[in-house]
């Protein structure tokens, strides 16, 4: 018998020993980060970055597959006893020797998870992890010239890139309300001092919002640069239009953190058929919230439409995408993102 | 439906006001749920698992009598914790708000021969909705016993003290049969129903796994302690069964608990639903350890009012609920475990015989007769 077959036999026997639980239920008590366990991480340190941002150092479980610079990770954190999932960009380089990864979190007003992580996270805390994911990454071939266009916490995936690979010619335009709000400011200025980066800080409290037309003056050769942009929707919309107007849209890579939610009408009776619950929903509340309010176990992640951690079959009826207003009707195999979909009339969600 | 309605002095408005006051108690707990509660259930689960592990470990040496005693006691307590404070309450969805898929009513499986899902249906949906409604709530005597004067007597009931004793010893099997509605489903036609067959199969699978674990695998692992381990697991299951049966009998059977007629729940308002739970349940008084070992079902009244509130909150809720009982002049049926168990058993014996004297007709029944 091969050793793999032996192992699987031994595991089957263990399952009989622990039924109705699984062996892992017991192993989790002593070794939550072991190989083969559900992916988790342990917070090992919390370093303040600015008044409202902090870098969290995480030791991921043995099953962690590693990331590519620019990717994000979904983490599940228990806030006031409730497990909430959010996505954060990874800010550590891919070749970090100690196996830890970092995320850098900015506390947003009323943000349950971000405030919890920035102000209450302590070394030793366990969090749930998913494998890193995302397409906002550098290409295989090194571009000659690079532009990073970022605002606020949009700098986090870009920092992961900056720390990962050195390019010959890198320009960064970063927007933040005031100098002290610039996350990683010291490190950025060190890079500038070492001539590894040219940096323009736009302080929006004094300079006003960045007018994308100013790029010609700030980075005259912007159109020749492979550009990665991350920040609020307004900035990205303007950038996409600007790049498209100049016919160079293929050089622009964007990452959106927050959908601009349009208020939709309608709503209707939502049935969660697997659970057998039926509730009334308005046309503006995400079905994820509706389900959670009704006590249905809903998978979720970023809660803003980027991670697809919340996709669920739509069995009947129609839903409206809160970002675009687009209507999706039920068909076999149709999955919807419950975090950015609202009821457009009665519908049936398989949960 | 007993001759004297103990809530007859309440007006419809008072009953609705009572409902609002209970809603307020509930809202307060829900708003206050948090980290401490989550830490509580995690701690209990972890303690239960460790206790079971250690006890089973000790039983490997159960050929030595002290190890047998220690291991059997530990395993009995672990099984009781698993069924009562953890299983019953998790399966009620009391901890669903944590959104932890490992401690969720839809994923939990317990150390019991009735599969969680079937139990959730018969217990959460049927029993908790139709508490103490004759003909609707099968928990009332579990369909094999007569527990109220208004139920028709049948010679079969002469044996009910014996049925009840056997049911106590093999309670988990009784529950599994009850969840399957075995009595009703044993007719030829129903037996062939594919839905019933699937459920019966699931029960069979669960029984096989449970029996294999307790009576084959663990004894085998014990080697020379095979027989003593077998005896230990049998004893632990027996202890757990008798204990949970006793606790559950105390919830709805003691004297002073009301039962209701089918038609009395037609168009029931929220206030009336609450009132029925209040009058249809009974508590067990005692120490913190007692509440814990009963899975807080010693607070049966509070549990029936708010089946989905975390069990660790029932004690504080009970103070407020009891004040409402006083305010509305209702009887809060409670007492120490031996007294309540005796009361329930007494009823089982008494009702195994036909009613002593013809039942007094309630006035509204007379009216019905006149109208007819
Ligand atoms: S949770 Fe991210 S797409 Fe819904």
XYZ file of C-alpha atoms and ligand atoms in Angstrom:
727
model
C 0.000 0.000 0.000
C 1.311 3.460 -0.828
C 1.923 5.865 2.001
C -0.832 8.145 0.688
C -3.334 5.290 0.807
C -2.154 4.395 4.296
C -2.586 7.963 5.431
C -6.095 8.144 4.056
C -6.986 4.868 5.815
C -5.582 6.169 9.078
C -7.560 9.364 8.605
C -10.766 7.388 8.011
C -10.170 5.494 11.227
C -9.560 8.770 13.063
C -12.849 10.063 11.701
C -14.610 7.070 13.164
C -12.952 7.764 16.497
C -14.076 11.391 16.589
C -17.533 11.114 14.995
C -19.752 13.154 14.827
C -16.922 15.679 14.941
C -13.898 15.587 12.676
C -10.332 15.053 13.779
C -9.652 18.649 12.762
C -12.117 19.899 15.368
C -9.761 18.534 17.991
C -6.536 19.458 16.198
C -7.770 23.050 15.883
C -7.654 23.282 19.661
C -3.910 22.858 19.693
C -2.646 23.736 16.247
C -4.875 26.109 14.299
C -2.163 27.052 11.797
C -1.136 23.518 10.830
C -1.070 22.243 7.263
C -4.442 20.919 6.247
C -6.390 23.158 8.615
C -8.813 25.773 7.387
C -6.610 28.707 6.455
C -6.052 31.054 9.377
C -3.448 33.542 10.461
C -2.089 34.797 13.729
C -1.494 38.491 14.264
C 2.070 38.876 15.476
C 2.454 42.656 15.613
C 0.570 45.872 14.947
C 2.609 48.906 13.846
C 0.909 52.303 13.692
C 1.530 54.085 10.374
C -0.474 57.302 10.703
C -3.070 58.506 13.209
C -5.653 56.203 11.703
C -3.719 53.525 9.839
C -1.726 50.558 11.039
C 0.230 47.704 9.529
C -0.772 44.272 10.786
C 1.884 41.574 10.693
C 0.295 38.168 10.134
C 1.770 34.700 10.317
C -0.369 32.731 7.869
C -1.184 29.057 8.350
C 0.869 26.389 6.620
C -1.591 26.170 3.751
C -0.831 29.715 2.582
C 0.159 29.663 -1.081
C 1.823 33.074 -1.234
C 0.846 36.149 -3.187
C 1.837 38.260 -6.173
C 2.624 41.919 -5.539
C -0.561 44.000 -5.786
C -2.952 41.232 -4.737
C -5.366 41.364 -1.839
C -6.472 38.880 0.768
C -9.866 38.359 2.360
C -9.689 38.138 6.111
C -12.377 37.172 8.593
C -12.193 38.985 11.912
C -14.443 38.556 14.935
C -15.681 42.011 15.892
C -17.872 42.087 19.002
C -18.248 38.358 18.594
C -19.434 38.570 14.979
C -17.256 37.270 12.157
C -16.894 39.892 9.457
C -14.969 39.474 6.226
C -13.092 42.228 4.429
C -10.473 42.396 1.715
C -7.157 44.177 2.217
C -4.198 44.619 -0.091
C -1.026 42.878 0.931
C 1.725 45.380 1.598
C 4.639 43.027 2.232
C 7.012 41.945 -0.545
C 6.712 38.407 -1.871
C 10.210 37.427 -0.796
C 9.891 38.222 2.900
C 12.176 35.758 4.635
C 10.224 35.153 7.842
C 7.078 33.936 6.070
C 4.930 36.713 7.504
C 2.708 38.940 5.402
C 1.427 42.405 6.200
C -1.705 44.302 5.424
C -2.033 47.996 6.074
C -5.431 49.122 7.251
C -6.854 52.620 7.378
C -9.635 53.106 9.902
C -12.591 54.539 8.030
C -15.352 56.318 9.972
C -17.891 53.735 11.201
C -15.813 50.973 9.630
C -16.292 48.065 12.008
C -13.432 45.901 10.826
C -10.948 48.641 10.000
C -11.344 50.328 13.387
C -11.116 46.998 15.133
C -7.889 46.120 13.345
C -6.260 49.529 13.760
C -7.239 50.144 17.368
C -7.931 46.797 19.006
C -5.936 44.118 17.225
C -3.375 42.509 19.538
C -0.555 40.080 18.909
C -1.791 36.526 19.339
C -5.232 37.115 17.834
C -6.367 34.537 15.283
C -8.013 35.633 12.066
C -9.504 33.670 9.175
C -7.750 33.931 5.835
C -8.448 33.153 2.207
C -5.765 32.609 -0.396
C -4.575 35.897 -1.902
C -6.188 36.899 -5.143
C -6.664 39.778 -7.596
C -5.570 40.872 -11.064
C -4.060 44.187 -10.047
C -0.525 42.886 -10.453
C 2.666 43.637 -12.340
C 3.277 41.985 -15.737
C 5.883 39.300 -16.313
C 7.951 41.576 -18.554
C 9.422 44.619 -16.828
C 7.973 47.844 -18.237
C 10.553 50.537 -18.947
C 8.616 53.327 -17.285
C 6.075 53.064 -14.510
C 3.516 55.450 -13.016
C 1.695 54.746 -9.778
C -1.347 56.945 -9.302
C -2.851 56.539 -5.862
C -5.033 58.242 -3.289
C -5.611 57.520 0.394
C -5.413 53.837 1.231
C -5.201 53.161 -2.511
C -1.483 53.242 -1.882
C -1.541 49.852 -0.155
C -1.448 47.482 -3.165
C 1.077 49.795 -4.833
C 3.297 49.681 -1.765
C 3.283 45.916 -2.095
C 4.561 46.409 -5.667
C 7.139 49.060 -4.753
C 8.624 46.856 -2.071
C 8.634 43.840 -4.326
C 10.363 44.845 -7.531
C 12.637 47.774 -8.357
C 12.070 49.475 -11.683
C 14.496 51.827 -13.389
C 12.053 54.659 -13.802
C 9.188 54.972 -11.386
C 7.004 57.984 -10.752
C 4.308 58.138 -8.104
C 1.534 60.668 -7.701
C -0.174 60.208 -4.373
C -3.094 62.146 -2.915
C -3.870 62.503 0.788
C -5.572 65.265 2.797
C -2.430 66.358 4.640
C 1.233 65.318 4.811
C 0.693 63.408 8.048
C -2.036 61.351 6.358
C 0.379 59.906 3.823
C 0.755 56.249 4.748
C 4.356 54.956 4.451
C 5.601 58.558 4.097
C 9.033 57.937 5.646
C 9.651 54.891 3.511
C 8.567 56.735 0.361
C 10.884 59.601 1.165
C 13.746 57.175 1.770
C 13.133 55.728 -1.701
C 13.154 59.251 -3.107
C 16.435 59.990 -1.293
C 17.930 56.820 -2.781
C 16.754 57.986 -6.223
C 14.591 54.882 -6.603
C 11.366 56.869 -6.889
C 10.122 60.252 -8.022
C 7.210 61.290 -5.833
C 4.570 63.991 -6.058
C 2.354 64.370 -3.041
C -0.956 66.123 -3.601
C -2.341 67.415 -0.294
C -6.002 67.747 -1.051
C -6.839 69.840 2.032
C -4.661 72.642 0.669
C -4.244 71.808 -3.038
C -7.794 70.592 -3.678
C -8.687 67.356 -5.448
C -6.293 66.224 -8.136
C -7.431 67.461 -11.525
C -6.427 64.660 -13.872
C -5.505 67.262 -16.541
C -2.657 68.344 -14.242
C -0.891 65.088 -15.035
C 0.599 66.709 -18.148
C 2.420 69.103 -15.862
C 3.201 66.634 -13.014
C 4.281 63.704 -15.185
C 4.725 64.983 -18.737
C 5.383 61.496 -20.154
C 2.419 59.844 -18.368
C 1.022 58.448 -21.611
C 4.175 56.413 -22.204
C 4.105 54.858 -18.749
C 2.558 51.581 -17.677
C 0.233 52.888 -15.005
C -1.317 51.326 -11.913
C -4.028 53.439 -10.300
C -5.886 52.782 -7.080
C -8.106 55.070 -5.063
C -11.656 56.369 -4.825
C -14.065 55.882 -7.711
C -13.967 59.568 -8.719
C -10.244 59.459 -9.351
C -10.409 56.159 -11.224
C -13.365 57.242 -13.371
C -11.471 60.384 -14.336
C -8.300 58.399 -15.048
C -10.103 55.828 -17.194
C -11.697 58.579 -19.216
C -8.418 60.485 -19.553
C -6.461 57.435 -20.699
C -9.244 56.438 -23.096
C -9.484 59.948 -24.531
C -5.803 59.751 -25.354
C -6.156 56.254 -26.797
C -3.771 54.623 -24.319
C -6.276 52.800 -22.118
C -4.343 49.520 -22.403
C -1.559 51.072 -20.273
C -3.872 51.788 -17.362
C -4.568 49.192 -14.651
C -7.078 50.104 -11.972
C -8.277 48.606 -8.728
C -11.592 49.776 -7.305
C -12.137 49.630 -3.577
C -15.661 50.878 -3.308
C -18.597 50.653 -5.687
C -20.514 53.855 -6.280
C -23.944 52.687 -5.237
C -26.906 54.012 -7.137
C -30.264 54.085 -5.387
C -32.582 51.619 -7.051
C -36.314 51.326 -6.675
C -38.480 48.253 -6.479
C -37.464 45.631 -3.933
C -39.639 42.664 -3.172
C -40.068 39.492 -1.240
C -36.823 37.544 -0.991
C -36.876 33.802 -0.332
C -33.772 32.071 0.983
C -34.841 28.659 -0.209
C -32.184 26.484 1.410
C -32.975 27.950 4.814
C -36.672 28.358 4.191
C -36.766 32.014 5.170
C -38.768 34.690 3.423
C -38.332 38.384 4.098
C -39.264 41.692 2.520
C -36.432 43.625 0.954
C -36.260 47.146 -0.358
C -34.568 47.943 -3.620
C -31.507 49.591 -2.106
C -30.281 47.138 0.552
C -27.798 44.489 -0.579
C -29.208 40.960 -0.413
C -26.227 40.026 1.731
C -27.423 42.383 4.464
C -30.994 41.205 4.023
C -29.931 37.587 4.431
C -27.707 38.251 7.420
C -30.449 40.236 9.114
C -32.724 37.252 8.606
C -30.154 34.948 10.195
C -29.133 33.147 7.022
C -25.494 32.105 6.847
C -24.279 34.171 3.898
C -20.758 33.869 2.576
C -19.141 37.259 2.129
C -15.867 39.015 1.676
C -15.068 42.547 0.647
C -18.736 43.527 0.678
C -18.071 45.894 -2.167
C -18.206 43.744 -5.234
C -14.596 42.888 -5.976
C -13.861 39.542 -4.409
C -16.706 37.267 -5.471
C -16.673 35.714 -2.041
C -20.414 36.134 -1.825
C -21.603 34.586 -5.074
C -24.782 32.603 -4.640
C -27.157 30.980 -7.110
C -30.187 33.041 -8.027
C -32.981 30.522 -8.399
C -35.879 32.724 -9.350
C -36.751 36.345 -9.881
C -34.450 39.237 -10.686
C -31.919 41.374 -8.915
C -30.453 44.768 -9.659
C -26.747 45.448 -9.536
C -26.454 48.391 -7.147
C -23.423 49.774 -8.936
C -24.635 49.742 -12.496
C -28.386 49.360 -12.248
C -28.092 46.291 -14.431
C -30.838 43.725 -14.012
C -29.960 40.041 -13.738
C -32.719 37.488 -14.110
C -32.644 33.943 -12.787
C -31.454 31.223 -15.112
C -29.826 27.890 -14.399
C -26.269 28.518 -13.347
C -26.656 32.234 -12.751
C -24.718 33.371 -9.726
C -25.087 36.801 -8.218
C -22.921 38.804 -5.875
C -25.213 39.310 -2.954
C -23.205 42.217 -1.542
C -23.920 44.479 -4.493
C -27.291 43.131 -5.592
C -30.688 44.170 -4.370
C -34.079 42.691 -4.985
C -35.689 43.876 -8.209
C -39.031 42.342 -7.437
C -39.494 39.007 -5.689
C -36.557 36.628 -5.893
C -35.243 33.354 -4.586
C -31.679 33.006 -3.322
C -30.280 29.530 -2.802
C -29.046 29.915 0.782
C -58.039 24.191 28.452
C -57.918 23.151 32.048
C -61.155 23.897 33.837
C -59.780 27.076 35.352
C -57.935 29.362 32.980
C -55.094 30.891 35.028
C -54.909 33.842 32.648
C -58.629 34.595 32.677
C -58.067 37.769 34.677
C -56.051 39.369 31.877
C -57.689 41.649 29.318
C -56.694 41.549 25.672
C -54.847 44.861 26.085
C -52.937 43.558 29.060
C -51.827 40.534 27.085
C -50.551 42.730 24.259
C -48.799 44.989 26.751
C -47.152 41.891 28.235
C -45.989 40.978 24.741
C -44.446 44.403 24.259
C -42.638 44.171 27.581
C -41.212 40.778 26.616
C -40.143 42.130 23.233
C -38.272 44.879 25.038
C -36.402 42.322 27.161
C -35.466 40.455 24.018
C -34.298 43.565 22.156
C -32.087 44.516 25.049
C -30.272 41.194 25.028
C -29.864 41.233 21.262
C -28.405 44.729 21.359
C -25.986 43.657 24.081
C -24.734 40.435 22.494
C -21.026 40.545 21.862
C -17.504 39.406 22.427
C -18.105 38.053 25.933
C -20.911 35.788 24.755
C -18.836 34.526 21.839
C -15.948 33.831 24.191
C -18.339 31.938 26.464
C -19.563 29.442 23.888
C -16.062 28.942 22.493
C -14.785 28.237 25.976
C -17.570 25.738 26.652
C -16.974 23.946 23.361
C -13.258 23.761 23.940
C -13.749 22.526 27.516
C -16.179 19.859 26.342
C -13.781 18.590 23.703
C -10.883 18.463 26.099
C -12.954 16.689 28.738
C -14.120 14.094 26.240
C -10.600 13.542 24.957
C -9.137 13.137 28.428
C -11.968 10.876 29.583
C -11.625 8.601 26.576
C -7.900 8.568 27.227
C -8.408 7.517 30.825
C -10.818 4.793 29.699
C -8.032 3.146 27.731
C -6.961 1.944 31.184
C -10.457 1.285 32.468
C -9.478 -2.214 33.465
C -8.356 -0.448 36.660
C -11.494 0.479 38.599
C -10.453 4.029 39.568
C -9.739 4.781 35.890
C -13.119 3.306 34.986
C -14.922 5.524 37.477
C -13.048 8.662 36.520
C -13.331 8.063 32.787
C -17.017 7.154 32.940
C -17.858 10.190 35.037
C -15.902 12.463 32.705
C -17.439 10.991 29.574
C -20.947 11.269 31.028
C -20.419 14.951 31.775
C -18.865 15.531 28.342
C -21.848 13.904 26.643
C -24.273 15.930 28.708
C -22.421 19.150 27.849
C -22.423 18.213 24.182
C -26.164 17.578 24.107
C -27.433 20.242 26.455
C -25.472 23.471 26.732
C -23.849 23.124 23.323
C -25.899 20.990 20.900
C -29.420 21.946 21.849
C -28.567 25.631 21.959
C -26.407 25.813 18.852
C -29.107 23.950 16.930
C -31.581 26.573 18.070
C -29.495 29.130 16.211
C -28.606 30.838 19.467
C -25.081 31.416 18.184
C -25.802 31.983 14.483
C -25.287 35.709 14.979
C -21.555 35.045 15.344
C -21.462 34.039 11.672
C -18.929 31.367 12.509
C -19.745 28.467 10.184
C -18.296 26.040 12.738
C -20.736 27.104 15.439
C -23.826 27.455 13.305
C -27.209 25.750 13.436
C -26.919 24.701 9.806
C -23.604 22.897 10.230
C -23.593 21.552 13.782
C -23.712 17.813 14.417
C -24.075 16.354 17.885
C -23.241 13.217 19.862
C -26.720 11.818 19.498
C -28.362 9.251 17.210
C -30.878 11.741 15.829
C -29.262 13.707 12.993
C -29.168 17.425 13.817
C -31.229 18.441 10.863
C -34.178 16.181 11.671
C -34.092 17.186 15.275
C -34.069 20.856 14.350
C -37.219 20.393 12.317
C -39.217 18.472 14.892
C -37.933 20.433 17.853
C -37.397 24.021 16.673
C -40.233 24.178 14.226
C -42.922 21.895 15.563
C -42.468 21.796 19.313
C -41.503 25.445 19.745
C -44.261 26.777 17.537
C -47.044 24.602 18.938
C -45.853 24.356 22.534
C -48.311 22.289 24.558
C -51.075 22.316 21.995
C -52.734 18.930 22.165
C -52.604 17.163 18.840
C -50.036 19.582 17.428
C -47.118 19.383 19.853
C -45.874 15.822 19.903
C -43.423 16.624 22.686
C -46.472 16.430 24.894
C -46.002 12.879 26.088
C -44.028 12.131 22.935
C -47.102 10.556 21.432
C -46.841 7.557 23.725
C -48.067 9.016 26.967
C -51.076 10.715 28.353
C -49.959 13.803 30.244
C -53.191 15.739 30.594
C -56.654 14.876 31.816
C -58.104 16.116 28.558
C -56.302 13.490 26.534
C -58.422 10.428 25.978
C -57.527 7.450 28.154
C -56.765 4.145 26.501
C -55.840 0.827 28.140
C -52.431 1.217 26.470
C -51.743 4.038 28.924
C -51.704 1.594 31.841
C -48.147 0.772 30.821
C -46.939 4.323 30.539
C -44.782 4.372 33.671
C -42.838 1.561 32.055
C -42.725 3.262 28.648
C -41.492 6.399 30.306
C -38.758 4.542 32.136
C -37.590 2.791 28.972
C -37.755 6.056 27.096
C -35.523 7.635 29.748
C -32.894 4.901 29.405
C -32.813 4.978 25.624
C -33.855 8.568 25.264
C -31.699 9.367 22.246
C -33.264 6.490 20.318
C -36.699 7.627 21.430
C -35.930 11.088 20.085
C -34.670 9.691 16.788
C -37.856 7.638 16.384
C -39.893 10.638 17.376
C -38.124 12.924 14.881
C -38.882 10.346 12.216
C -42.520 10.286 13.364
C -42.065 6.561 13.380
C -45.473 5.776 14.849
C -47.245 7.657 12.109
C -44.936 6.468 9.352
C -44.994 2.756 9.968
C -48.090 2.258 7.836
C -47.307 0.422 4.647
C -47.994 3.361 2.394
C -45.981 5.879 4.355
C -43.092 3.497 4.782
C -42.563 3.591 1.029
C -42.580 7.375 0.863
C -39.143 8.293 -0.569
C -38.812 11.313 1.688
C -39.386 9.173 4.754
C -36.990 6.528 3.483
C -34.266 9.101 2.992
C -34.719 10.358 6.521
C -34.800 6.859 7.934
C -31.596 6.106 6.077
C -29.923 9.171 7.543
C -30.893 8.023 11.017
C -29.565 4.550 10.271
C -26.258 6.015 9.153
C -25.991 8.158 12.241
C -26.815 5.256 14.553
C -24.221 3.090 12.841
C -21.513 5.689 13.285
C -22.399 6.396 16.888
C -22.580 2.735 17.834
C -19.392 1.919 15.981
C -17.543 4.650 17.815
C -18.857 3.982 21.315
C -19.147 0.216 21.272
C -16.530 -0.974 18.792
C -13.726 1.452 18.001
C -13.041 2.884 21.433
C -13.249 -0.492 23.212
C -10.939 -1.991 20.557
C -8.460 0.834 21.040
C -8.468 0.007 24.735
C -7.116 -3.488 24.072
C -7.203 -5.374 27.369
C -9.689 -2.810 28.667
C -12.135 -3.719 25.876
C -14.999 -4.858 28.075
C -14.612 -2.202 30.724
C -14.504 0.540 28.085
C -17.608 -0.907 26.499
C -19.346 -0.847 29.873
C -18.112 2.689 30.485
C -19.477 4.107 27.226
C -22.755 2.293 27.764
C -22.977 3.767 31.252
C -22.112 7.257 30.009
C -24.839 7.069 27.365
C -27.302 5.810 29.958
C -26.421 8.595 32.390
C -26.696 11.205 29.662
C -30.048 9.805 28.504
C -31.624 9.633 31.934
C -30.312 13.069 32.799
C -31.617 14.761 29.667
C -34.919 12.932 29.892
C -35.352 14.161 33.453
C -34.500 17.735 32.547
C -36.846 17.682 29.598
C -39.713 16.188 31.622
C -39.315 19.120 34.013
C -39.845 21.571 31.177
C -43.486 20.882 30.385
C -44.818 18.033 32.516
C -44.888 19.167 36.162
C -48.182 19.994 37.831
C -49.269 23.570 37.223
C -48.238 23.597 33.560
C -51.078 24.272 31.132
C -51.949 22.592 27.867
C -54.005 24.146 25.125
C -56.655 23.230 22.640
C -55.984 23.277 18.943
C -58.576 25.932 18.271
C -57.254 28.183 21.032
C -54.241 29.089 18.888
C -56.215 30.173 15.836
C -55.315 33.775 15.048
C -53.057 33.917 18.080
C -51.459 37.337 18.585
C -47.844 37.821 19.599
C -48.937 38.563 23.147
C -51.040 35.409 23.260
C -48.192 33.337 21.871
C -45.929 34.635 24.624
C -48.604 33.933 27.229
C -48.941 30.348 26.039
C -45.185 29.827 26.353
C -45.273 31.300 29.860
C -48.037 29.021 31.044
C -46.875 25.958 29.161
C -43.360 25.749 30.586
C -41.739 25.125 33.949
C -38.330 25.885 35.399
C -35.842 24.127 37.648
C -34.299 26.156 40.439
C -30.757 25.582 41.551
C -27.115 26.511 41.431
C -25.124 27.805 38.506
C -23.711 24.323 37.992
C -27.247 22.956 37.768
C -28.220 25.536 35.144
C -25.084 24.729 33.172
C -25.615 20.962 33.245
C -29.202 21.335 32.070
C -27.995 23.446 29.160
C -29.879 26.292 30.833
C -33.100 24.414 30.112
C -33.657 24.925 33.811
C -34.743 28.311 32.440
C -37.282 26.538 30.257
C -39.796 29.385 30.555
C -37.263 31.934 29.339
C -36.050 29.528 26.688
C -39.566 29.080 25.353
C -40.153 32.809 25.273
C -36.847 33.457 23.506
C -35.562 30.195 22.013
C -32.840 31.923 20.003
C -31.237 34.062 22.690
C -27.826 32.785 23.840
C -28.284 30.394 26.738
C -25.779 32.178 28.955
C -28.194 35.116 29.064
C -31.237 33.246 30.358
C -30.296 33.706 34.004
C -30.353 37.499 33.745
C -33.472 37.410 31.580
C -35.189 35.192 34.167
C -35.126 37.963 36.778
C -37.044 40.282 34.468
C -39.411 37.588 33.241
C -40.254 36.560 36.751
C -41.096 40.156 37.622
C -43.554 40.152 34.720
C -45.165 36.955 36.013
C -45.704 38.722 39.318
C -46.965 41.887 37.720
C -49.540 39.996 35.686
C -50.361 37.600 38.526
C -49.396 34.426 36.710
C -47.932 31.316 38.251
C -44.188 30.881 37.627
C -43.864 27.120 37.901
C -40.451 26.301 39.301
C -38.786 24.108 41.883
C -35.680 22.076 42.627
C -34.939 19.202 40.282
C -36.035 16.327 42.576
C -39.360 18.015 43.242
C -40.019 18.717 39.559
C -38.974 15.237 38.483
C -41.218 13.739 41.133
C -44.091 15.940 40.040
C -43.699 14.899 36.412
C -43.439 11.210 37.265
C -46.402 11.508 39.556
C -48.418 12.806 36.661
C -47.244 9.958 34.440
C -48.487 7.457 37.022
C -51.724 9.290 37.775
C -52.723 9.657 34.134
C -51.933 6.038 33.338
C -55.357 5.488 34.904
C -58.592 6.959 33.601
C -59.771 10.250 35.089
C -61.290 9.863 38.524
C -64.390 11.932 38.077
C -66.121 13.247 34.966
C -64.433 16.379 33.802
C -66.136 19.698 34.565
C -67.342 21.195 31.359
C -65.966 24.653 30.650
C -68.623 27.319 30.163
C -67.718 28.024 26.554
C -68.109 24.371 25.682
C -71.589 24.413 27.114
C -72.344 27.394 24.965
C -71.130 25.491 21.992
C -73.438 22.647 22.822
C -76.339 25.031 23.122
C -75.479 26.626 19.823
C -75.260 23.244 18.187
S -18.369 40.012 -0.809
Fe -17.152 40.655 -2.329
S -18.222 40.378 -4.041
Fe -19.537 40.176 -2.489
